[in-house]
Amino acid sequence: MRLRNIDLFKGLLIALVILGHILQGKVNDSIWKTIIYSFHMPLFIAISGFLFNINRFIKVKYLGLLKKYQFRLILPWTLAVIIYFLLSVFKNENFNILELLKCFTTPVYHLWFIPGLLSWMILTLCLKRFKISNTSLLIIASIISIISFFLVYYPETYQGLGVISTFIASILYTFRPYFYFFFVLGLVYKNLDLNKPKTIDYVLPVVFFILVIIIFYAPSKLLKIINSLLFNTFLINLILKVASNNLLGSFKKIEWIGLNSLGIYLWHFIPILICKHYIGTENLVYFYAATILSVFGFIIIYKHLLKIHFLKKYFFGM
């Protein structure tokens, strides 16, 4: 049975991803971006883990996994990397093949997600082949995420180490290992018998969400790390219980976005870049109005482009 609420949440989260990219300013300077960024990627990643069928790949070689996703993820991502690079060349009028190659190791904008997702899948398969329990897998994932969070918020701990510093910074940027715990948490929840959420399941995410707002106005790096892990753990628990029991009604348009999340995720940044280039961000009212309209236009066009088999297969991963 297809869980339509999973598609619903994926659709809502993609909408938040787009909104987060439209809003201007740094995350730490905007309460609205802080709220969105506090949960939208951890929750989307947990759903990705929930949907990952590890049993299909447990005995397959790692190249088999990459082959399975060559059209679903890798090729559309590769084309996106090239096209976003060409857009930057159009803006700067400076083509450099080394810069193009660099885009594959340090993806621009939002394109880190695909190499990150593939790295979490491969790491999980590697660990599960040692026949460790899900509990042990969660412990290992939490250690990886905590250490990675610490390195992100306290970069002085590894800076000044030459090549090692560059390597650590590259891993943190491209593969985002601090999100790995959420991927594993979603994977583990898939194998649980998820009952309908109880009152405490609703209360805990609200409590830690309030802490997100408090920490924004009274910043603390350590509290931010701890709260991020706890808030998203409780929120993932709630959302996956709701989705597993299909407790929400049908919202077909949002579910359609969830079903087509990859293509929309990869290409939604193009209208935002176009608006930035031609309209600019000096007048945010004009910029926001134009960008929101252009994104809606993009989704309408995207819906029609899905009818073209070549684009659907190679550019949209379907």
XYZ file of C-alpha atoms in Angstrom:
318
model
C 0.000 0.000 0.000
C 1.388 3.396 -0.988
C 1.550 5.848 1.870
C 0.034 8.970 0.344
C 0.983 10.983 3.445
C 4.665 10.300 2.694
C 4.170 11.996 -0.682
C 2.269 14.779 1.075
C 5.115 15.481 3.499
C 7.701 15.247 0.708
C 5.677 17.813 -1.253
C 5.424 20.153 1.730
C 9.141 19.822 2.430
C 10.085 20.557 -1.180
C 7.902 23.683 -0.941
C 9.874 24.683 2.162
C 13.162 24.009 0.361
C 12.076 26.380 -2.412
C 10.884 28.990 0.095
C 14.181 28.743 1.974
C 16.049 29.424 -1.266
C 13.810 32.356 -2.190
C 14.198 34.096 1.172
C 17.253 36.334 1.186
C 19.823 36.774 3.919
C 21.844 34.376 6.040
C 20.123 31.694 8.085
C 21.497 33.008 11.376
C 20.118 36.488 10.609
C 16.557 35.431 9.712
C 14.096 33.837 12.121
C 12.045 32.501 9.188
C 15.025 30.852 7.502
C 16.161 29.546 10.885
C 12.783 27.879 11.409
C 12.753 26.331 7.928
C 16.372 25.155 8.068
C 15.935 23.733 11.573
C 13.948 20.760 10.285
C 13.230 20.670 6.534
C 16.361 18.764 5.437
C 16.597 16.398 8.457
C 12.953 15.433 7.936
C 13.324 15.031 4.162
C 16.455 12.917 4.726
C 14.650 10.749 7.288
C 11.875 10.120 4.755
C 14.570 9.190 2.208
C 15.933 6.658 4.702
C 12.411 5.399 5.362
C 11.932 4.778 1.636
C 15.361 3.159 1.105
C 14.890 -0.589 0.566
C 18.167 -1.795 2.035
C 17.232 -5.484 1.713
C 17.318 -5.111 -2.067
C 20.969 -4.074 -1.986
C 22.401 -5.854 1.046
C 24.056 -8.562 -1.101
C 24.677 -6.374 -4.129
C 28.104 -4.886 -4.833
C 28.415 -1.145 -4.377
C 28.635 -0.664 -8.136
C 25.275 -2.414 -8.325
C 23.784 0.290 -6.121
C 25.243 3.017 -8.337
C 23.963 1.185 -11.433
C 20.492 1.019 -9.899
C 20.492 4.779 -9.368
C 22.361 5.804 -12.512
C 19.183 7.120 -14.186
C 17.192 7.741 -11.018
C 19.769 10.023 -9.369
C 23.259 10.148 -10.848
C 22.596 11.194 -14.457
C 19.999 13.904 -13.619
C 22.391 15.243 -10.958
C 25.315 15.223 -13.407
C 23.299 17.149 -15.978
C 22.183 19.595 -13.284
C 25.792 20.209 -12.205
C 26.777 20.979 -15.816
C 23.782 23.217 -16.532
C 24.123 25.236 -13.317
C 27.810 25.665 -14.138
C 26.931 26.918 -17.626
C 24.477 29.375 -16.092
C 27.271 30.732 -13.899
C 29.503 30.978 -17.009
C 26.757 32.934 -18.772
C 26.727 35.341 -15.849
C 30.491 35.656 -15.458
C 31.493 34.982 -19.088
C 34.470 32.935 -17.939
C 34.536 29.254 -18.930
C 37.092 27.144 -17.109
C 37.142 23.335 -17.350
C 38.815 23.087 -13.937
C 35.933 25.042 -12.407
C 33.490 22.619 -14.025
C 35.323 19.633 -12.532
C 35.348 21.399 -9.179
C 31.541 21.603 -9.328
C 31.415 17.795 -9.105
C 33.504 17.682 -5.930
C 31.985 20.775 -4.317
C 28.476 21.020 -5.807
C 26.929 24.476 -6.074
C 23.750 25.621 -4.343
C 21.532 22.684 -3.327
C 23.229 19.963 -5.408
C 25.110 18.482 -2.430
C 22.031 16.389 -1.585
C 22.547 13.655 -4.197
C 26.190 12.822 -3.323
C 25.176 13.078 0.325
C 22.276 10.661 -0.141
C 24.418 8.167 -2.063
C 27.137 8.342 0.608
C 24.592 7.595 3.369
C 23.239 4.631 1.394
C 26.706 3.193 0.741
C 27.864 3.717 4.330
C 24.720 2.028 5.654
C 25.182 -0.954 3.334
C 28.816 -1.215 4.405
C 27.866 -1.239 8.103
C 24.932 -3.641 7.669
C 27.167 -6.163 5.915
C 28.864 -6.637 9.270
C 25.418 -7.845 10.416
C 25.121 -5.226 13.131
C 21.766 -4.554 14.737
C 19.694 -1.474 14.021
C 20.445 -0.261 17.548
C 24.189 -0.450 16.894
C 23.682 1.240 13.527
C 21.840 4.107 15.234
C 24.618 4.477 17.811
C 27.300 4.600 15.095
C 25.219 7.078 13.065
C 24.686 9.316 16.107
C 28.445 9.363 16.823
C 29.193 10.297 13.195
C 26.572 13.053 13.244
C 27.600 14.498 16.610
C 31.287 14.631 15.635
C 30.374 16.195 12.268
C 28.085 18.775 13.891
C 30.894 19.661 16.292
C 33.338 20.138 13.398
C 30.835 22.346 11.539
C 30.167 24.606 14.514
C 33.746 24.583 15.799
C 35.879 24.641 12.607
C 38.871 25.927 14.575
C 39.319 22.368 15.877
C 40.585 21.168 12.496
C 41.730 24.316 10.690
C 45.424 24.879 10.171
C 46.142 21.216 9.405
C 46.899 21.762 5.728
C 45.616 19.002 3.448
C 43.726 17.377 6.328
C 41.763 20.591 6.929
C 40.862 20.801 3.236
C 39.780 17.153 3.215
C 37.572 17.527 6.307
C 35.990 20.732 4.979
C 35.290 19.029 1.634
C 33.653 16.006 3.307
C 31.494 18.240 5.505
C 30.395 20.382 2.567
C 29.735 17.695 -0.059
C 28.471 14.722 1.959
C 26.984 16.438 5.049
C 27.692 13.496 7.439
C 25.995 15.424 10.249
C 22.678 14.450 8.621
C 23.521 10.730 8.612
C 21.736 10.002 11.911
C 18.430 11.228 10.464
C 18.796 8.974 7.401
C 19.429 5.936 9.629
C 16.582 6.911 11.950
C 14.169 6.897 9.009
C 15.567 3.547 7.858
C 15.097 2.013 11.326
C 11.549 3.338 11.633
C 10.630 1.518 8.431
C 11.069 -1.790 10.269
C 8.984 -0.777 13.271
C 5.283 -1.267 13.829
C 4.293 2.382 13.986
C 1.087 3.021 15.877
C -0.861 6.249 15.799
C 0.951 9.030 17.684
C 0.051 9.700 21.281
C -0.234 13.077 22.985
C 3.432 13.062 24.046
C 4.458 12.539 20.397
C 2.834 15.881 19.549
C 4.065 17.745 22.637
C 7.806 16.979 22.447
C 8.422 18.452 18.961
C 6.580 21.621 20.008
C 8.753 21.994 23.110
C 12.000 21.686 21.155
C 10.648 23.894 18.358
C 10.196 26.644 20.951
C 13.836 26.104 21.901
C 14.798 26.681 18.250
C 13.317 30.161 18.511
C 14.877 30.829 21.936
C 18.328 29.772 20.697
C 17.966 32.087 17.687
C 17.622 35.084 20.027
C 20.117 33.722 22.588
C 22.680 31.890 20.417
C 24.599 28.917 21.778
C 26.445 26.574 19.435
C 26.383 23.628 21.837
C 22.673 24.017 22.604
C 21.969 24.349 18.886
C 23.650 20.999 18.177
C 21.839 19.230 21.013
C 18.483 20.792 20.182
C 18.834 20.004 16.471
C 19.302 16.317 17.226
C 16.497 16.132 19.803
C 13.992 18.341 17.967
C 14.369 16.451 14.702
C 14.331 13.042 16.401
C 10.978 13.778 18.015
C 9.628 15.459 14.878
C 10.652 12.505 12.680
C 8.983 10.161 15.180
C 5.731 12.153 14.892
C 5.735 12.621 11.122
C 6.543 8.987 10.310
C 3.829 7.769 12.671
C 1.318 10.114 11.048
C 2.428 9.117 7.545
C 2.525 5.368 8.276
C -1.097 5.511 9.396
C -2.201 7.952 6.650
C -3.825 10.172 9.249
C -4.047 13.213 6.983
C -6.469 13.658 4.112
C -5.643 13.646 0.439
C -4.022 16.765 -1.043
C -3.372 15.649 -4.590
C -1.501 18.719 -5.833
C 0.964 18.629 -2.942
C 1.257 14.840 -3.235
C 2.086 15.314 -6.929
C 4.989 17.561 -5.914
C 6.123 14.835 -3.507
C 5.958 12.199 -6.244
C 8.018 14.443 -8.534
C 10.275 15.778 -5.798
C 13.625 14.946 -7.408
C 13.093 16.875 -10.648
C 11.580 19.846 -8.845
C 14.400 19.808 -6.292
C 17.106 19.726 -8.963
C 15.730 22.412 -11.281
C 13.712 24.831 -9.127
C 16.780 27.019 -8.567
C 16.873 28.126 -12.213
C 13.926 30.588 -12.003
C 15.370 31.928 -8.739
C 18.736 32.574 -10.426
C 17.028 34.209 -13.412
C 15.118 36.574 -11.124
C 18.286 37.411 -9.209
C 20.114 38.177 -12.445
C 17.445 40.274 -14.185
C 15.538 41.805 -11.255
C 18.087 41.833 -8.462
C 17.445 41.836 -4.730
C 17.630 45.556 -4.016
C 13.830 45.769 -3.887
C 12.777 42.598 -2.073
C 9.063 43.164 -2.687
C 9.573 43.012 -6.457
C 12.072 40.191 -6.146
C 9.834 38.003 -3.966
C 6.751 38.636 -6.107
C 8.586 37.892 -9.352
C 10.382 34.847 -7.954
C 7.262 33.256 -6.479
C 5.394 33.761 -9.769
C 8.335 32.364 -11.752
C 8.539 29.278 -9.514
C 4.821 28.625 -10.011
C 5.407 29.048 -13.744
C 8.316 26.612 -13.556
C 6.139 23.953 -11.909
C 3.447 24.362 -14.577
C 6.052 24.058 -17.333
C 7.674 21.115 -15.531
C 4.344 19.295 -15.487
C 4.163 19.546 -19.280
C 7.821 18.621 -19.748
C 7.152 15.361 -17.909
C 5.255 14.233 -21.019
C 8.546 14.216 -22.944
C 10.103 10.800 -22.318
C 13.698 11.953 -22.925
C 13.468 14.713 -20.315
C 11.507 12.551 -17.895
C 14.155 9.809 -17.976
C 17.432 11.712 -18.189
C 16.715 15.068 -16.546
C 13.987 14.272 -14.001
C 15.030 10.790 -12.871
C 11.724 9.088 -13.567
